[in-house]
Coordinates of C-alpha atoms in Angstrom, one line a residue:
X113 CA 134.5 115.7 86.1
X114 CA 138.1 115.0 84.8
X115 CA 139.6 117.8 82.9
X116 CA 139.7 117.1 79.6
X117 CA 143.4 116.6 78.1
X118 CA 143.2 119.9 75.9
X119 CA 141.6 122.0 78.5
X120 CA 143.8 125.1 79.0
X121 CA 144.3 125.7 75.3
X122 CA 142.8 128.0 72.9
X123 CA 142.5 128.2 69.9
X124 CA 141.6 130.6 66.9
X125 CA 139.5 129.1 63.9
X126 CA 139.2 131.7 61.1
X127 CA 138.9 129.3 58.2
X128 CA 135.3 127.7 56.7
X129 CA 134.5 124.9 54.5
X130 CA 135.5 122.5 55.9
X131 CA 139.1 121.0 56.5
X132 CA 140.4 123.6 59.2
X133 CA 137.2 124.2 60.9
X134 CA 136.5 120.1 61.5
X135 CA 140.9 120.1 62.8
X136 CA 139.6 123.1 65.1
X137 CA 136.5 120.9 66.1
X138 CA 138.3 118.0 67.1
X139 CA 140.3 119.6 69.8
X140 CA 137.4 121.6 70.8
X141 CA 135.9 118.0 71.4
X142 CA 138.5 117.4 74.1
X143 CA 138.7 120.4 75.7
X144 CA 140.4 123.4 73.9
X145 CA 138.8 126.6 74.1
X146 CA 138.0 127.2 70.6
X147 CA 137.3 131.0 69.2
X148 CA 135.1 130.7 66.1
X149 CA 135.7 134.2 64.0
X150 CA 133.9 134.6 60.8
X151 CA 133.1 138.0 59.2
X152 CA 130.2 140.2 60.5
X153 CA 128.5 140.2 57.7
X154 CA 129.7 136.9 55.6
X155 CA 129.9 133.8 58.0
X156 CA 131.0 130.5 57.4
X157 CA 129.4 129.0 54.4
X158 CA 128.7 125.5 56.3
X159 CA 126.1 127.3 58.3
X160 CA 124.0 127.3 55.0
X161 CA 125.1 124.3 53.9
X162 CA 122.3 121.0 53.1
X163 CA 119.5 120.5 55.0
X164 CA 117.8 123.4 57.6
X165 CA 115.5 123.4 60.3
X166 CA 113.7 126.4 61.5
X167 CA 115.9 128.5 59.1
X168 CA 118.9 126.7 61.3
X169 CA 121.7 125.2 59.5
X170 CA 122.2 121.6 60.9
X171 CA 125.7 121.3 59.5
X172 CA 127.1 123.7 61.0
X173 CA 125.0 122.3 64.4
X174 CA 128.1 119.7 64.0
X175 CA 131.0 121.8 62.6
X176 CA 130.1 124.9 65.1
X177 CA 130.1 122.5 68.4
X178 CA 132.2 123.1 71.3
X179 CA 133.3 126.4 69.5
X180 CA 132.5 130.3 71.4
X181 CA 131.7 132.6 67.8
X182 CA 132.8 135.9 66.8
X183 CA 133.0 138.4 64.1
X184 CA 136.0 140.2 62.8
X185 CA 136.7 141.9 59.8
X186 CA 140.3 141.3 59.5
X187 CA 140.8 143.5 56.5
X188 CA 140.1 146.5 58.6
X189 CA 142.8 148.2 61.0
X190 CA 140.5 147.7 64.1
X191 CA 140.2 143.5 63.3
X192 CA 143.7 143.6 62.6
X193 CA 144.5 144.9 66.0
X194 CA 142.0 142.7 67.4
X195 CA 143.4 139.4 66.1
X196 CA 147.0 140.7 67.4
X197 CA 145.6 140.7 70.7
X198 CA 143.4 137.2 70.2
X199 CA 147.0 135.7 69.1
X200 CA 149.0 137.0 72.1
X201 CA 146.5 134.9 74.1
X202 CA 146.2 131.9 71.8
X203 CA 148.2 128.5 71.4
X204 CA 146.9 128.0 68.0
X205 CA 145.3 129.7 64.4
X206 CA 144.1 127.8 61.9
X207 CA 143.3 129.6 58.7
X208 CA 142.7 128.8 55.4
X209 CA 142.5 131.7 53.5
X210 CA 144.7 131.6 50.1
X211 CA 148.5 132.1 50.6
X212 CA 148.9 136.0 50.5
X213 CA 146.0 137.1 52.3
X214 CA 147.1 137.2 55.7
X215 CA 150.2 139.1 54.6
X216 CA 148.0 141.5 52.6
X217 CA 146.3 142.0 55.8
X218 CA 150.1 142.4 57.7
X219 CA 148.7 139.7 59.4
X220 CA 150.9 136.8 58.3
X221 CA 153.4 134.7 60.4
X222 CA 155.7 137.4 61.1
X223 CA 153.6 139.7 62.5
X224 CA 151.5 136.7 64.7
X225 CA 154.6 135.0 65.8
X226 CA 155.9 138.3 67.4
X227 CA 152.7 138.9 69.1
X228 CA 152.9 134.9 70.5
X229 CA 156.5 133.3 69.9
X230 CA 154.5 130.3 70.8
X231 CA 151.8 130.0 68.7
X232 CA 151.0 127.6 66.1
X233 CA 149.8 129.1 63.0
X234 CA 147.6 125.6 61.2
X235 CA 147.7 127.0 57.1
X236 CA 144.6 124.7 55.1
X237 CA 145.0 125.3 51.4
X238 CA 144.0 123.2 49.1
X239 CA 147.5 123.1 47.0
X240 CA 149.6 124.4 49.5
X241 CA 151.4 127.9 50.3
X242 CA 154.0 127.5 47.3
X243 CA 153.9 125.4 43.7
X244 CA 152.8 126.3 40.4
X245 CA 149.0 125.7 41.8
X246 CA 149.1 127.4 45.0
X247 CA 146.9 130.9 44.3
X248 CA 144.0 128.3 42.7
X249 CA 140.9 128.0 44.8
X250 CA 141.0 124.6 46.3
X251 CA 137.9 122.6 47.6
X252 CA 138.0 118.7 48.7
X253 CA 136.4 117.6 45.2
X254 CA 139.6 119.1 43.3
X255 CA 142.0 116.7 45.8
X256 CA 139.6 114.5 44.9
X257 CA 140.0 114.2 41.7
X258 CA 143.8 115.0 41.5
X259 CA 144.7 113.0 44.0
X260 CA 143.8 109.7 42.2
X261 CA 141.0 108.7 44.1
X262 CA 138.1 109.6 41.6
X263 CA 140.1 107.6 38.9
X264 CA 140.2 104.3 41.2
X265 CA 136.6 104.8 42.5
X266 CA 133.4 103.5 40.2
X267 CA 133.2 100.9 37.7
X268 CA 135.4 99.5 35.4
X269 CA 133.4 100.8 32.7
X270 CA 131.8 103.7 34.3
X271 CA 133.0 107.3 34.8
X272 CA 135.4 108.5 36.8
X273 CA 133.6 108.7 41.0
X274 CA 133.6 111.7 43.1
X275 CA 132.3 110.8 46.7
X276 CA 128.7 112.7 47.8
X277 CA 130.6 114.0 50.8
X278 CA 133.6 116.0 52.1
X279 CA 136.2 112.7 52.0
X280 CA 138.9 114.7 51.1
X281 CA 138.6 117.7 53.3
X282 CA 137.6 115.4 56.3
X283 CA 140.8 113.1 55.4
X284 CA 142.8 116.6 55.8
X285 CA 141.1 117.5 59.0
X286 CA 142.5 115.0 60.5
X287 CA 145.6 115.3 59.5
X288 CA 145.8 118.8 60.3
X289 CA 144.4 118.4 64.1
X290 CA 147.0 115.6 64.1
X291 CA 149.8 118.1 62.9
X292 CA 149.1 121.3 65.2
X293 CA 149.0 118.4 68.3
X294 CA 152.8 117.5 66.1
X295 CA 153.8 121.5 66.2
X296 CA 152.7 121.6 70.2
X297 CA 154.4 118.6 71.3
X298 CA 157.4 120.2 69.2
X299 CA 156.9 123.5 70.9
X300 CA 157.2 121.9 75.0
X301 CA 160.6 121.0 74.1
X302 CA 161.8 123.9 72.3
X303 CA 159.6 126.8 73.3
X304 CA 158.8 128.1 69.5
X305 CA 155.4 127.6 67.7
X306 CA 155.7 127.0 63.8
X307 CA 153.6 127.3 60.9
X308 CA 152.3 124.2 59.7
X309 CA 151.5 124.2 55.8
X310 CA 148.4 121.8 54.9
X311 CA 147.5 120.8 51.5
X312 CA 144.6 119.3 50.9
X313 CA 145.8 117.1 48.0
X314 CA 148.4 115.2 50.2
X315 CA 146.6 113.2 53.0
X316 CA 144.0 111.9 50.7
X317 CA 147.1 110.7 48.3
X318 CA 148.5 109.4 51.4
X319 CA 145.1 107.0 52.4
X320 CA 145.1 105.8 49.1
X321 CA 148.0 103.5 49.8
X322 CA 150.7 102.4 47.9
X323 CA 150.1 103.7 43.9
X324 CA 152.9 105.8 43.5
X325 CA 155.2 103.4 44.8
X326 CA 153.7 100.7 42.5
X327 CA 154.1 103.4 39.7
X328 CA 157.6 103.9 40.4
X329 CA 158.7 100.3 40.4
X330 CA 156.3 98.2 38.1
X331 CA 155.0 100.9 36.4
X332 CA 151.5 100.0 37.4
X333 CA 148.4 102.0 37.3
X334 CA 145.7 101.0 39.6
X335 CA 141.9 100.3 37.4
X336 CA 138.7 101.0 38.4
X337 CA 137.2 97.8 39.5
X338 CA 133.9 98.6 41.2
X339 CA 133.6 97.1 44.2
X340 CA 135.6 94.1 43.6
X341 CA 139.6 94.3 44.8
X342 CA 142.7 93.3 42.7
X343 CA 144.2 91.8 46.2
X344 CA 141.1 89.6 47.5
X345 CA 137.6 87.9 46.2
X346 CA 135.2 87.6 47.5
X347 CA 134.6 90.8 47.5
X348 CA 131.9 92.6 46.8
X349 CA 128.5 93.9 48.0
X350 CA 125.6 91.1 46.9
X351 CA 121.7 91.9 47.3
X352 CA 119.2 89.4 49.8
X353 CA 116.4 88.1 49.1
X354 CA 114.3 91.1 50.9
X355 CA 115.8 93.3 48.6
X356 CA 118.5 94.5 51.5
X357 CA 122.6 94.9 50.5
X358 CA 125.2 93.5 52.3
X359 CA 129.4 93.4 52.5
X360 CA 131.9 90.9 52.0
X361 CA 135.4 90.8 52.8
X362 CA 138.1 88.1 52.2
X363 CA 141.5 89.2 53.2
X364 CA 142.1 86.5 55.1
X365 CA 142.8 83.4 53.2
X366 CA 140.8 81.4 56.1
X367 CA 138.0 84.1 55.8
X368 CA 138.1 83.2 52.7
X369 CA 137.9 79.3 53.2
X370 CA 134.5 79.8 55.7
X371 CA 133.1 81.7 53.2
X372 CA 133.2 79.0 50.9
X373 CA 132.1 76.2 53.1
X374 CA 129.0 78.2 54.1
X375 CA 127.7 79.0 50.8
X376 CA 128.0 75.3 50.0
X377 CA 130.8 75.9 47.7
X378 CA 133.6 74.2 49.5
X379 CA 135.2 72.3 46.4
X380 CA 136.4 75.7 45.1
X381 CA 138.9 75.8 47.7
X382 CA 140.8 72.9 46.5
X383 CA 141.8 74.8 43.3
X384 CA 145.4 75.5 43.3
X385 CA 144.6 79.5 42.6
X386 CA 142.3 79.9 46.0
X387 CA 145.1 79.5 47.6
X388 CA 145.6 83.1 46.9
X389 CA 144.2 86.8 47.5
X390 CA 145.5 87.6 43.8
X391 CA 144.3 84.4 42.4
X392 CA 141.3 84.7 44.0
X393 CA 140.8 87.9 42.5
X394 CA 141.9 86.7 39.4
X395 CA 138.2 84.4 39.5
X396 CA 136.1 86.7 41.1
X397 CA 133.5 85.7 38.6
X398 CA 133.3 82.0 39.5
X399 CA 133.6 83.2 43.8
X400 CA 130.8 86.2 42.8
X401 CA 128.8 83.6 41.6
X402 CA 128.9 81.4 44.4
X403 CA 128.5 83.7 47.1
X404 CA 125.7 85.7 45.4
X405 CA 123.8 82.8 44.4
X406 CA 123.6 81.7 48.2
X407 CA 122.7 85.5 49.3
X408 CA 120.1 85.8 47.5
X409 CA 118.3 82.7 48.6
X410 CA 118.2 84.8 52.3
X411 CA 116.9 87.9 54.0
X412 CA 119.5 90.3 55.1
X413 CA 119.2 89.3 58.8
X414 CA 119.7 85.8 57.8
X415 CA 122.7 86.0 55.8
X416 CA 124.5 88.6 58.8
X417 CA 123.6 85.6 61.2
X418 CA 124.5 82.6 59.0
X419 CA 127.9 84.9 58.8
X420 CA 128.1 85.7 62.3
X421 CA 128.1 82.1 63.0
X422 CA 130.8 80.5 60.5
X423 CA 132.9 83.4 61.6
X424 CA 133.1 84.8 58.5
X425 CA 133.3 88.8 57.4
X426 CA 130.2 90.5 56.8
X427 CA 128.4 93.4 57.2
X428 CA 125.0 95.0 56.1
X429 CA 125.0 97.7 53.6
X430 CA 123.1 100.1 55.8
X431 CA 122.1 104.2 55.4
X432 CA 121.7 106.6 58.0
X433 CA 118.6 104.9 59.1
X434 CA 119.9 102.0 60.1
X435 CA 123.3 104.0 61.8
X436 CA 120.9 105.5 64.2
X437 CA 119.6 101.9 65.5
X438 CA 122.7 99.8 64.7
X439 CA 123.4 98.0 68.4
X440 CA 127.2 97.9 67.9
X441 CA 127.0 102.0 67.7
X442 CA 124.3 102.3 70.3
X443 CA 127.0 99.9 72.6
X444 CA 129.9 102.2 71.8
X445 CA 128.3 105.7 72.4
X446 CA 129.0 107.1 68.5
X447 CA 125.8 109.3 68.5
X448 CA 125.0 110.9 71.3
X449 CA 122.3 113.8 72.1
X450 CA 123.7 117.1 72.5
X451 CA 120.8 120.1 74.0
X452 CA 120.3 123.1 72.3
X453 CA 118.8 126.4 73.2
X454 CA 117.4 127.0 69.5
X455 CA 116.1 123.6 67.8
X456 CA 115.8 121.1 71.0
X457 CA 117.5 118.1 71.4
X458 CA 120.0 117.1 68.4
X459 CA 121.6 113.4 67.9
X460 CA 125.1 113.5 66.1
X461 CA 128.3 111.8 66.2
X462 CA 130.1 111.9 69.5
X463 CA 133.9 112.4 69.3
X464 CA 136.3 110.7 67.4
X465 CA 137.6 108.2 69.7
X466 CA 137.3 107.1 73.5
X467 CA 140.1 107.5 76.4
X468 CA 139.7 106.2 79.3
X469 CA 141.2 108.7 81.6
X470 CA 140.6 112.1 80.0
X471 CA 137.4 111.6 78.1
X472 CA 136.5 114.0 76.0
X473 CA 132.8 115.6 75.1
X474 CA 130.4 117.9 73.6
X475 CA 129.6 121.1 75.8
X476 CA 127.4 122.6 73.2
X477 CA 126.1 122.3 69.5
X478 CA 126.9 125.0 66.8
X479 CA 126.2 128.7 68.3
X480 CA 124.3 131.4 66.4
X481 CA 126.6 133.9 64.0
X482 CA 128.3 136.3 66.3
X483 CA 127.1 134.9 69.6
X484 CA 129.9 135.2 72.2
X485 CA 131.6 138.2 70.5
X486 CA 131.5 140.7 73.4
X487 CA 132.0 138.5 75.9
X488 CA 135.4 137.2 74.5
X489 CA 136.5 140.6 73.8
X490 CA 135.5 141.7 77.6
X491 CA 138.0 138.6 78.4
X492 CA 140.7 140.4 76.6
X493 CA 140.4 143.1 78.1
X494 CA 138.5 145.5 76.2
X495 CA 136.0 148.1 77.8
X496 CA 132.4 148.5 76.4
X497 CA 133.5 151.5 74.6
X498 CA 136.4 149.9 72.8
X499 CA 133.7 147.2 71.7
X500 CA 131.3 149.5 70.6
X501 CA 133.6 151.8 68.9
X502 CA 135.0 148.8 66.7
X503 CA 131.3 147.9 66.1
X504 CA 130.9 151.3 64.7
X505 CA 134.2 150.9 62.5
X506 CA 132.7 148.0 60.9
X507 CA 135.2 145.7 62.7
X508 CA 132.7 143.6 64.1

């Protein structure tokens, strides 16, 4: 097989939920040696996260994968020590413990960078290691909500919308595995590793597109609008006649135009505002109208076809159900099965994106709590009795 293009690096995941351990996840997916380390007696809290089987967090059957697990209390002198001699070895930490902790432990970056003068030390906090907010505890809903997101997200009338999943923490998960491959590319030319400080209230800011500089120049504050968009209609999401949910885009001013002519509305784009994604929006109502009119005349399959064939955007509303049968996912390889020793078989997503020379791939599937701990210890050279005499300490 080829070697993956992050085979030969390791790294050292001691944060949970969830940012840093999904960037540590994503370049175990193409090859890193990733070094799980949660506390002996407190793992990560994603392995009890949602749904179980068999007593078997599934979650963490996702966040866990490609990643060898330990346990190490850090606040004691033997984990200290230990993750000295885990960092000497290591290209990269990622931690996300709140700013002070490591240094309470003297295990912050100056004592790591002299172990490893090239190591990458990945910092996931939810406000950042310095600012009036940085001792808070931070989870993804907070960036959620500060960011601006929740205040753009539901209906115009409606409450404020926080997403039913990590967005925010995923959103800075990628961002952070994208920053530590920054601090390495960085580090073949100069030599040095470098911390790198991630918030989790800035990449979701980032995604959200241009507010602030809207702000700053027109002094405009984005609405909630539902599902419609200020820059584009029709937009929306309309219901079939089976009772099914589908998707329609516009940005295109042709898209736009098909959209029209296949409803049997094509006298609407002879008025002078169609000629517009703003003055489309501006009528949404009268376009809404149209288009969900003619939807709900057909079945969902019938309206995707009808689409398909006036090349025109569309796109069914569809749950996880659907996901796992979808053709266009089944043709690109985004779930795959992964074996496990303790529930079987498990479908999940694959990784992130395809290369076609150094693929990468899931080994394994989450490991139990602890799992690999001697044997990565044995690989740093530690006897049995060193092992066991930590174990005793309460180290391990």
């Amino acid at each position: 097989m080829t070697r993956p293009p992050l085979d030969g690096l390791r790294v050292i995941d001691l944060a949970t939920l969830f940012a840093g351990p999904l960037a540590a996840t994503f370049l175990g997916d193409f090859g890193a040696d990733v070094i799980k380390v949660e506390h002996p007696t407190r793992p990560d809290p994603s392995r009890g996260h949602g749904p179980a089987k068999d007593g078997i967090g599934l979650w963490w059957k996702l966040l866990g994968r490609n990643k060898r697990t330990m346990t190490l209390d850090l606040s004691t002198p033997g984990g200290r020590t230990t993750l000295l001699r885990l960092a000497a070895d290591a290209d990269v930490i990622v931690e996300n413990f709140r700013p002070g902790t490591l240094e309470k432990w003297d295990l912050g970056w100056d004592e790591l960078s002299a172990a490893n003068p090239r190591l990458v030390l990945a910092r996931v906090t939810g406000f950042g290691q310095f600012g009036p907010y940085a001792r808070r505890p931070g989870f993804g809903t907070l960036a959620e909500a500060m960011s601006g997101f929740a205040a753009v997200t539901g209906e115009p009338e409606g409450p404020p919308t926080l997403p039913p999943f990590g967005l925010a923490d995923s959103i800075a998960g990628l961002a952070t595995a994208y920053a530590v491959m920054t601090a390495l590319a960085a580090r073949d030319r100069t030599g040095r590793g470098q911390v790198v400080d991630m918030a989790i209230i800035e990449p979701i800011l980032t995604v959200l597109g241009p507010q602030p500089l809207w702000y700053d120049q027109l002094g405009h504050v984005q609405p909630r609008t539902g599902n419609r968009s200020t820059n584009n209609a029709p937009r929306n999401t309309y219901r079939t006649a089976d009772g099914g949910w589908v998707a329609v885009s516009t940005s295109a001013q042709s898209i736009a135009e098909r959209v029209m002519r296949l409803v049997g509305r094509p006298e609407l784009t002879d008025e002078p505002w169609f000629t517009t994604g703003a003055g489309r929006a501006a009528h949404a109502d009268v376009l809404d109208e149209a288009v969900g009119t003619w939807i709900a005349r057909h079945t969902r399959a019938e309206v995707v076809e009808a689409f398909e064939k006036a090349e025109a955007a569309v796109a069914p509303v569809q749950d996880v159900r659907d996901v796992m049968t979808d053709p266009q996912y089944t043709a690109l390889g985004t779930l795959t099965t992964v074996p496990d020793p303790e529930l079987g078989p498990l479908r999940m997503q694959n990784v992130l994106f395809r290369l076609s020379e150094t693929p990468g791939g899931i080994r394994w599937a989450g490991r139990p709590h602890g799992a690999d701990t001697d044997e990565i210890l044995t690989g740093l050279g530690l006897t049995a009795g060193e092992i066991a005499s930590l174990r005793t300490a309460g180290a391990l």
